[in-house]
PDB file of C-alpha atoms in Angstrom:
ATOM      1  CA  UNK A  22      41.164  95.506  68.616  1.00 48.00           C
ATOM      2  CA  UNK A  23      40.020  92.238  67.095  1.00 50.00           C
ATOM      3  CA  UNK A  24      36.558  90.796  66.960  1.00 49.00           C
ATOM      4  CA  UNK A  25      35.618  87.673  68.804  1.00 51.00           C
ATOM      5  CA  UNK A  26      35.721  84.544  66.391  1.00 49.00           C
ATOM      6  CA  UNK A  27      31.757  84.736  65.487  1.00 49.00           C
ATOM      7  CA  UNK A  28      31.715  87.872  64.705  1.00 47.00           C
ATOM      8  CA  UNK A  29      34.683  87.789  61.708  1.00 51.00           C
ATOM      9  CA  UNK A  30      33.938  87.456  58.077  1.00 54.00           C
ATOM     10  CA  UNK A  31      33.899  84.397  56.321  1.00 51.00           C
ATOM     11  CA  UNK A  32      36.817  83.382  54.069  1.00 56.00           C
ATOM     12  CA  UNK A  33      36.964  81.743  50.532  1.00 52.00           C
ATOM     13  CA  UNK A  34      39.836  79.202  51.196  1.00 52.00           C
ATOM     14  CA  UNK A  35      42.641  79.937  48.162  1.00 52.00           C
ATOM     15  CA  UNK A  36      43.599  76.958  46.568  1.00 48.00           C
ATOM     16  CA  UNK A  37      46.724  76.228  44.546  1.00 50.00           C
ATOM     17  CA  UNK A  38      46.298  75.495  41.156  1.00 50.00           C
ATOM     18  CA  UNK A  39      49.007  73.329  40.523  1.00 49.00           C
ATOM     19  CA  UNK A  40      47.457  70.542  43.350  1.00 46.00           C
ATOM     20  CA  UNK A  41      43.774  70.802  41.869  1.00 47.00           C
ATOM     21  CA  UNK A  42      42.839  67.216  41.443  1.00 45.00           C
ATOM     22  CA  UNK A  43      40.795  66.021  38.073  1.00 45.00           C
ATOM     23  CA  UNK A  44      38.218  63.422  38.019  1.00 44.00           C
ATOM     24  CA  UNK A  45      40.051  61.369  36.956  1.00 43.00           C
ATOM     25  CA  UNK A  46      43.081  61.708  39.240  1.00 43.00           C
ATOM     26  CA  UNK A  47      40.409  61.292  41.807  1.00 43.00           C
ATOM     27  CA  UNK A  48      38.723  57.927  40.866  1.00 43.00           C
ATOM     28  CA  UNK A  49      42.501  56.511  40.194  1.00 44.00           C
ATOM     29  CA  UNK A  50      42.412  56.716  36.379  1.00 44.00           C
ATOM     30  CA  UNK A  51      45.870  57.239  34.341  1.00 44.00           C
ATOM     31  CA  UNK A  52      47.154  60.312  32.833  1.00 46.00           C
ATOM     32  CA  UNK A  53      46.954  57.672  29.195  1.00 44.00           C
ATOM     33  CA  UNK A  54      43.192  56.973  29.649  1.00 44.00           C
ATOM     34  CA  UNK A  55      40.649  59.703  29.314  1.00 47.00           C
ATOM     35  CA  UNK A  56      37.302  58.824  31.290  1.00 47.00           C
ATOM     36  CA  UNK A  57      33.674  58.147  29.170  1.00 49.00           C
ATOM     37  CA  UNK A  58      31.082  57.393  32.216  1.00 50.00           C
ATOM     38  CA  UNK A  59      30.404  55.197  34.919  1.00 48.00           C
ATOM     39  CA  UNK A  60      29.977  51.488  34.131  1.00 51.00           C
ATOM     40  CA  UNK A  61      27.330  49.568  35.341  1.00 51.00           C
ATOM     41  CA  UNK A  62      29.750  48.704  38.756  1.00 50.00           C
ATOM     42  CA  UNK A  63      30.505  52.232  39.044  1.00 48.00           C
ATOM     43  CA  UNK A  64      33.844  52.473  37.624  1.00 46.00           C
ATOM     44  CA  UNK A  65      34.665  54.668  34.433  1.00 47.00           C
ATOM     45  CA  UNK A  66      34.950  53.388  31.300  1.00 51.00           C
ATOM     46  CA  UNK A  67      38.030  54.244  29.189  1.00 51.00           C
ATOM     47  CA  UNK A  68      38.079  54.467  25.264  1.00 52.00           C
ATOM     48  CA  UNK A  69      40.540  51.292  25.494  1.00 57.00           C
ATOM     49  CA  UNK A  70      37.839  49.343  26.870  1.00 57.00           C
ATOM     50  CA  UNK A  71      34.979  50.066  24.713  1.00 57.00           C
ATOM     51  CA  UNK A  72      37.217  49.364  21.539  1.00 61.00           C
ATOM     52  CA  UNK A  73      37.743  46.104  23.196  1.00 83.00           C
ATOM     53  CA  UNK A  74      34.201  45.311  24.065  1.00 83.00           C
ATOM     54  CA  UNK A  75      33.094  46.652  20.260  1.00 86.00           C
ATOM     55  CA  UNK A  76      35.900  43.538  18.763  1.00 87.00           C
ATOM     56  CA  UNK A  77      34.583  41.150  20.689  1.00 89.00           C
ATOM     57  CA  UNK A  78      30.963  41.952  19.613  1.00 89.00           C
ATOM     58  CA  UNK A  79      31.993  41.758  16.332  1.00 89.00           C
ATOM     59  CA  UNK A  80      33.627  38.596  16.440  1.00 90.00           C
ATOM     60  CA  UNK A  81      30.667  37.198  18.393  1.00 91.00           C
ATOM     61  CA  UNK A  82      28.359  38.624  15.555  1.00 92.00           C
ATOM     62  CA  UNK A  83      30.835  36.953  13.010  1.00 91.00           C
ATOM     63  CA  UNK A  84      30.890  33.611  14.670  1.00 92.00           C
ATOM     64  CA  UNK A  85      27.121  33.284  14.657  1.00 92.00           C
ATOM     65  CA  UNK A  86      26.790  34.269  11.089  1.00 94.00           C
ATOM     66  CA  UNK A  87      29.334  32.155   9.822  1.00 93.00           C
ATOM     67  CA  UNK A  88      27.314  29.035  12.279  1.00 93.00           C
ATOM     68  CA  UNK A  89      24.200  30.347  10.579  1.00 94.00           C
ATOM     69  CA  UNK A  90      25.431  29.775   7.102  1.00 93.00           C
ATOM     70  CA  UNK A  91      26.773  26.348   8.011  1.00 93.00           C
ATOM     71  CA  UNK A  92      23.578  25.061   9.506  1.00 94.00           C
ATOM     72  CA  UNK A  93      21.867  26.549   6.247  1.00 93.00           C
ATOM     73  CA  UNK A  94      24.073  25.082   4.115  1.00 94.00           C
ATOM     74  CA  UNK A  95      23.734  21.642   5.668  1.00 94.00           C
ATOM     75  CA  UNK A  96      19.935  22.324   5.672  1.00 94.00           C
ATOM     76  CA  UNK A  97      20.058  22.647   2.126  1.00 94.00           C
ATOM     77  CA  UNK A  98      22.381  19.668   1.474  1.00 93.00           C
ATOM     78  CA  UNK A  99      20.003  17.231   3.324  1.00 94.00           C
ATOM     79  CA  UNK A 100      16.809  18.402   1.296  1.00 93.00           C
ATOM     80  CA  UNK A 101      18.468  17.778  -1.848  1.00 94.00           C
ATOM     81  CA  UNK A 102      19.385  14.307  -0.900  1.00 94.00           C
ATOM     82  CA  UNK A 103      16.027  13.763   0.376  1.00 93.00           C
ATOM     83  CA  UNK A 104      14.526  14.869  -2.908  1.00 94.00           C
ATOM     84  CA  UNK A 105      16.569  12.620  -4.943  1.00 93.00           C
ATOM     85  CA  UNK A 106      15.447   9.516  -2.656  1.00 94.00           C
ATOM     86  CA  UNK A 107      12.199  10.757  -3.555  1.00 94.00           C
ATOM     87  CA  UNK A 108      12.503  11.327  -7.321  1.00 93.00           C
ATOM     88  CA  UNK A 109      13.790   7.717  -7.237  1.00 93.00           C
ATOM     89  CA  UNK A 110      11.093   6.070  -5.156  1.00 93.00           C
ATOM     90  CA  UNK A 111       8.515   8.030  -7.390  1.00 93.00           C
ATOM     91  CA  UNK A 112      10.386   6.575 -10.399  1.00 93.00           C
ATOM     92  CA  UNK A 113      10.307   3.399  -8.932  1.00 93.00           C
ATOM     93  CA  UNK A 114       6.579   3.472  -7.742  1.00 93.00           C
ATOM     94  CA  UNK A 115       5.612   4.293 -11.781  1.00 93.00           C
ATOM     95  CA  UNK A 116       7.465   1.800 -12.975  1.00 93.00           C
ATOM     96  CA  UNK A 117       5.871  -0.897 -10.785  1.00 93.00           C
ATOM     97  CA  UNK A 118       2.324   0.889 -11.551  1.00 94.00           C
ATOM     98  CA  UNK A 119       2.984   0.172 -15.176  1.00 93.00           C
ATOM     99  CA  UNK A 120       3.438  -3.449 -14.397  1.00 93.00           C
ATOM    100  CA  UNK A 121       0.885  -3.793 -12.497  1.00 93.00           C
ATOM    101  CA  UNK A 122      -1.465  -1.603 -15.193  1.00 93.00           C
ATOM    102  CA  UNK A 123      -0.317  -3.749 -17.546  1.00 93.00           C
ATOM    103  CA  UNK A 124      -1.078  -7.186 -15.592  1.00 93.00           C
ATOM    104  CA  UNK A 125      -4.878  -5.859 -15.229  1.00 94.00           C
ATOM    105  CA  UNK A 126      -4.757  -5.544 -18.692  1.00 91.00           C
ATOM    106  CA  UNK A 127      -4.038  -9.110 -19.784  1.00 92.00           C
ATOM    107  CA  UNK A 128      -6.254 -10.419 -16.476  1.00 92.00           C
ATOM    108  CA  UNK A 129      -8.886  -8.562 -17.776  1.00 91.00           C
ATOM    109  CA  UNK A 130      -8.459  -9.960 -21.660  1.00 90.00           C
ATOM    110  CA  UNK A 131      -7.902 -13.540 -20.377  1.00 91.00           C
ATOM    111  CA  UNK A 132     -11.510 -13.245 -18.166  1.00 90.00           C
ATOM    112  CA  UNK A 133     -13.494 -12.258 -21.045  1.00 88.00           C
ATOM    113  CA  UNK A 134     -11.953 -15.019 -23.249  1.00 88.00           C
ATOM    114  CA  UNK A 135     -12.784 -17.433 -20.806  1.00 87.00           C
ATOM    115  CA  UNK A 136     -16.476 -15.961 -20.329  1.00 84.00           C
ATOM    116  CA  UNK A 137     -16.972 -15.879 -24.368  1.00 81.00           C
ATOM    117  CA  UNK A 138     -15.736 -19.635 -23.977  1.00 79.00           C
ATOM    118  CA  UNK A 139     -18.059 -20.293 -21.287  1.00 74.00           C
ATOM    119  CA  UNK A 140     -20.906 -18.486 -22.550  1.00 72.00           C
ATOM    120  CA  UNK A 141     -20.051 -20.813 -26.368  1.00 69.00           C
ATOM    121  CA  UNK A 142     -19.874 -23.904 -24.212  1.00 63.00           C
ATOM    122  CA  UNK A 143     -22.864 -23.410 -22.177  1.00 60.00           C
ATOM    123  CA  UNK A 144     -25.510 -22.347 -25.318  1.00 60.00           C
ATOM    124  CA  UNK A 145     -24.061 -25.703 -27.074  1.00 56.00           C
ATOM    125  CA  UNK A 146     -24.537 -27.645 -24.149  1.00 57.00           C
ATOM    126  CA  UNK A 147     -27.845 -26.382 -24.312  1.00 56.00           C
ATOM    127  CA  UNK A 148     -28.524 -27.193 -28.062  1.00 56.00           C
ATOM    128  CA  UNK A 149     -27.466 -30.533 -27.844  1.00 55.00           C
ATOM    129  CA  UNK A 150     -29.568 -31.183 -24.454  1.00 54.00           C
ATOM    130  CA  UNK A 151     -32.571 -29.557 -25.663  1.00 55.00           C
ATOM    131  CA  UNK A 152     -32.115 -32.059 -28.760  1.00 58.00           C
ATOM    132  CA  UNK A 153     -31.254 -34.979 -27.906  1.00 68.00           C
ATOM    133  CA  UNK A 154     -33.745 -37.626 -27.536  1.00 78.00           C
ATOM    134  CA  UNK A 155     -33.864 -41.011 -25.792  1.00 78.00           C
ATOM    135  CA  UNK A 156     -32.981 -42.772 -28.739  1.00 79.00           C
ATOM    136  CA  UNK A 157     -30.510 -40.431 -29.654  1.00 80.00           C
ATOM    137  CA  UNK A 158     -28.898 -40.697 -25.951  1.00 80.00           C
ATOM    138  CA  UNK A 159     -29.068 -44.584 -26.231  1.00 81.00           C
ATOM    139  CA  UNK A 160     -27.536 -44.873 -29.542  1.00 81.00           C
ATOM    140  CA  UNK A 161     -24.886 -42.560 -28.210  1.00 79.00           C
ATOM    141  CA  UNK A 162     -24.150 -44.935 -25.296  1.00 81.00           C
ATOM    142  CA  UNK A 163     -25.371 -48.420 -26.415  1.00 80.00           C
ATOM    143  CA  UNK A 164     -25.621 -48.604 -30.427  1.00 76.00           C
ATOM    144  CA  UNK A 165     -28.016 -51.066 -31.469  1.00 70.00           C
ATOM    145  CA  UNK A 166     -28.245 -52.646 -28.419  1.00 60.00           C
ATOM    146  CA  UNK A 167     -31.809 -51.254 -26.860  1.00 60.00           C
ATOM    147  CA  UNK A 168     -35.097 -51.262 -27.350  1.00 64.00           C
ATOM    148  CA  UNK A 169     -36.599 -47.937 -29.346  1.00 62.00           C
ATOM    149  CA  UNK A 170     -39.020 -47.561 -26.865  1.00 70.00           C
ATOM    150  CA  UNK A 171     -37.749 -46.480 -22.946  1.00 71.00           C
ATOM    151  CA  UNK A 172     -37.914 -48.972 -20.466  1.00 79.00           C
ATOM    152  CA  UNK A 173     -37.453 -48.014 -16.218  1.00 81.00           C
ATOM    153  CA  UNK A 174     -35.765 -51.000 -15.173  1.00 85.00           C
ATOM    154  CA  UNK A 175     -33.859 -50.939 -11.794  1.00 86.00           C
ATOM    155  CA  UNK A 176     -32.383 -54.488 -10.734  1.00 85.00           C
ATOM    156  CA  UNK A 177     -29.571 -55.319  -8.322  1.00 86.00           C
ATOM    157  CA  UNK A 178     -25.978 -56.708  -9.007  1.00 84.00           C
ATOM    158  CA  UNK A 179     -26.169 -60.106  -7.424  1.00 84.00           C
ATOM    159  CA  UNK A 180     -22.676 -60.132  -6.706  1.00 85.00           C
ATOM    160  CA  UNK A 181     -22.093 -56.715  -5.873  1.00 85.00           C
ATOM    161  CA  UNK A 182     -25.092 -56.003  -4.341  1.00 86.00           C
ATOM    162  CA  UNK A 183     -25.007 -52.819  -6.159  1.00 87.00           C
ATOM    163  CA  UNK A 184     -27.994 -50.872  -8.102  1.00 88.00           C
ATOM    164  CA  UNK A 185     -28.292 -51.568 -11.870  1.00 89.00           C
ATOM    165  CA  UNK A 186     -30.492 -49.166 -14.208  1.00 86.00           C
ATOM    166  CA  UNK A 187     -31.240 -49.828 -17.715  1.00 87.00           C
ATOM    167  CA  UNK A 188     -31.040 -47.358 -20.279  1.00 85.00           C
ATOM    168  CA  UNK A 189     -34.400 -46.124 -19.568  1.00 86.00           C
ATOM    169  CA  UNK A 190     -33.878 -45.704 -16.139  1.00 87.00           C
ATOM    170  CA  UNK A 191     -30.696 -43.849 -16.450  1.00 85.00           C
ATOM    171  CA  UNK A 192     -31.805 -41.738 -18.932  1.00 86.00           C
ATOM    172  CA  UNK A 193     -34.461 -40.490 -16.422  1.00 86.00           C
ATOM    173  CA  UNK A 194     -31.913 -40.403 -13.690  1.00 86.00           C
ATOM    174  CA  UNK A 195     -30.360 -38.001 -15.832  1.00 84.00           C
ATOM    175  CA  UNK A 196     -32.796 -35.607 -17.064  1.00 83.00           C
ATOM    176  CA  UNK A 197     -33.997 -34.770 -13.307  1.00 84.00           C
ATOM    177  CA  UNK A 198     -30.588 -33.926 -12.361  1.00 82.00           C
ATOM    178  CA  UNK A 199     -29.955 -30.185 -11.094  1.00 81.00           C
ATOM    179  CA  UNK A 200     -26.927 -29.759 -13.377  1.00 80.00           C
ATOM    180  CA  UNK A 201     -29.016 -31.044 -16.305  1.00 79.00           C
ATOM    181  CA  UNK A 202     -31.995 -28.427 -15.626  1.00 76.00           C
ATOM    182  CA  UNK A 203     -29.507 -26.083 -15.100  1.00 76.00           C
ATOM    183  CA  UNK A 204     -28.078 -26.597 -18.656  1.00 73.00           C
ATOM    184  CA  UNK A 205     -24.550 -27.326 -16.895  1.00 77.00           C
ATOM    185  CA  UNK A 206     -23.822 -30.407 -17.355  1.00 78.00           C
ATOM    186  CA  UNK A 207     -21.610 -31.919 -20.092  1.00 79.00           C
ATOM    187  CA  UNK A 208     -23.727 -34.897 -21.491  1.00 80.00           C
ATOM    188  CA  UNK A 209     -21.162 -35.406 -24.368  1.00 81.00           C
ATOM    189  CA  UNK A 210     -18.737 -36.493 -21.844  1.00 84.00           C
ATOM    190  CA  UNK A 211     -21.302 -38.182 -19.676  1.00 83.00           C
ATOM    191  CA  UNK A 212     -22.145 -40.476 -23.187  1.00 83.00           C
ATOM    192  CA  UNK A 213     -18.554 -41.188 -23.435  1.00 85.00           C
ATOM    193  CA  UNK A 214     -18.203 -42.116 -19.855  1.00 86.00           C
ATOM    194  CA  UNK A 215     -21.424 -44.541 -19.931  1.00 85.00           C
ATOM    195  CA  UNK A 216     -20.519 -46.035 -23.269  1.00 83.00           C
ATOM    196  CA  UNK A 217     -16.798 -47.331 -21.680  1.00 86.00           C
ATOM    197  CA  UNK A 218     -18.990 -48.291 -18.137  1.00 84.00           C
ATOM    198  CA  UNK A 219     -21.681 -50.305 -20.208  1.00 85.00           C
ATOM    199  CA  UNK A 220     -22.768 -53.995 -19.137  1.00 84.00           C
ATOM    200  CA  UNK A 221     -25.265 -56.641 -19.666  1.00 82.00           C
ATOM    201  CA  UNK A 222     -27.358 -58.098 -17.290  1.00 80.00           C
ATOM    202  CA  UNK A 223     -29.306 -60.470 -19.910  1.00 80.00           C
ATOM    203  CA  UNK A 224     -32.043 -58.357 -20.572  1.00 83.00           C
ATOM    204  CA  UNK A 225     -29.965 -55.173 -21.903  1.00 82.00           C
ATOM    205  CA  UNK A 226     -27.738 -52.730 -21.044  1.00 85.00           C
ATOM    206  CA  UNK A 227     -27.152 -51.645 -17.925  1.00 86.00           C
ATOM    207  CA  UNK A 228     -25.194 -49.094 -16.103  1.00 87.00           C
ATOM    208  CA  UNK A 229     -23.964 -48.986 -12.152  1.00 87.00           C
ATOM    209  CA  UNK A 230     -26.087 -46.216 -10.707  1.00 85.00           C
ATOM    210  CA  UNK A 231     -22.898 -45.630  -8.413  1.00 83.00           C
ATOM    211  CA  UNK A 232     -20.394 -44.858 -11.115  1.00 79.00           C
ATOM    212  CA  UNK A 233     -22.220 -42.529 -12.901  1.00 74.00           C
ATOM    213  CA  UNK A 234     -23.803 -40.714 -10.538  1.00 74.00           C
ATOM    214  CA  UNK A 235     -20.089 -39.903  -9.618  1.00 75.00           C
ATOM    215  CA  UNK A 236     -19.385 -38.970 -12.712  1.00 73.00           C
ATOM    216  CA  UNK A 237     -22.649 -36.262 -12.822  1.00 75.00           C
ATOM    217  CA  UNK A 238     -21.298 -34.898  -9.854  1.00 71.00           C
ATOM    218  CA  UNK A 239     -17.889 -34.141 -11.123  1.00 63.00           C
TER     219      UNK A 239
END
């Protein structure tokens, strides 16, 4: 008598050894590869492929290294180049500060000559201003030709039309001139000048007010 189909024990289906699939049989892998885990698509990874991938990281680590040392290396070859321009520019820069040191130098010597000749001129300017006398300055400019005694005689050039001042006159002309207070002014040369300007008017010497008035001026 058999039992209706609910009621009869279940079965473990037998399976044949020789058709049991492997994993990787059953994700379409080769009998040559041997599977290592899913990739990040989902397929497995083989050993052939990770030897492959570990190259090329390799030669992607190598290839960045060697760029490294090449962009060092030209790094380096540009700051030495820069620091010889600069060694030479500082070279150059010293050299033109030792010129330049040494044009100070001689400026500086040349300026206090020139003040110790000024400051010689000026204090015998002012010896022979603070001793000369009227006579002295009329003897200087008309020799024997004046009265001892100062005269202030001012006339006018009849043909000219031009002031004339005697010796007196002049002489006083002189001594209230700024340059003349100030001890600046060269009466030597003044002397000299007057003595070649000299005239006569028939009464004495006399000098165009004009001329050397100029001539105290310059």
């Amino acid at each position: 008598m058999s039992l209706p189909l609910a009621y009869q024990p279940y079965r473990q289906p037998k399976h044949d050894d020789n058709t049991q699939s492997t994993p990787s049989q059953s994700h379409g892998l080769s009998s040559g590869s041997s599977a290592t885990g899913l990739s990040a698509d989902g397929t497995w990874e083989t050993d052939n492929s990770l030897v492959s991938y570990e190259d090329k990281r390799k030669a992607q680590n190598r290839a960045a290294q060697r760029a490294f040392r090449e962009r060092k290396e030209c790094h380096i070859r540009d700051l030495n180049e820069r620091f010889v321009q600069l060694q030479q520019k500082l070279s150059t820069l010293r050299e033109e500060n030792d010129q330049r040191r040494q044009e100070i130098t001689a400026a500086l010597a040349e300026n206090y000559t020139l003040k110790e000749m000024e400051s010689t001129r000026v204090a015998f300017q002012h010896d022979f201003t603070s001793t000369l006398t009227y006579a002295s300055f009329a003897d200087s400019v008309a020799p024997g030709d004046h009265d001892k005694r100062p005269t202030h005689r001012i006339t006018t050039d009849p043909n000219t039309g031009e002031r004339l001042m005697d010796l007196g006159a002049t002489w006083e002309f002189i001594q209230q001139h700024a340059r003349f207070q100030e001890g600046t002014l060269d009466l030597e040369k003044v002397c000299n000048y007057l003595r070649q300007q000299v005239q006569c008017d028939g009464q004495g010497p006399v000098f165009v007010e004009s001329l050397f008035d100029s001539q105290l001026q310059a």
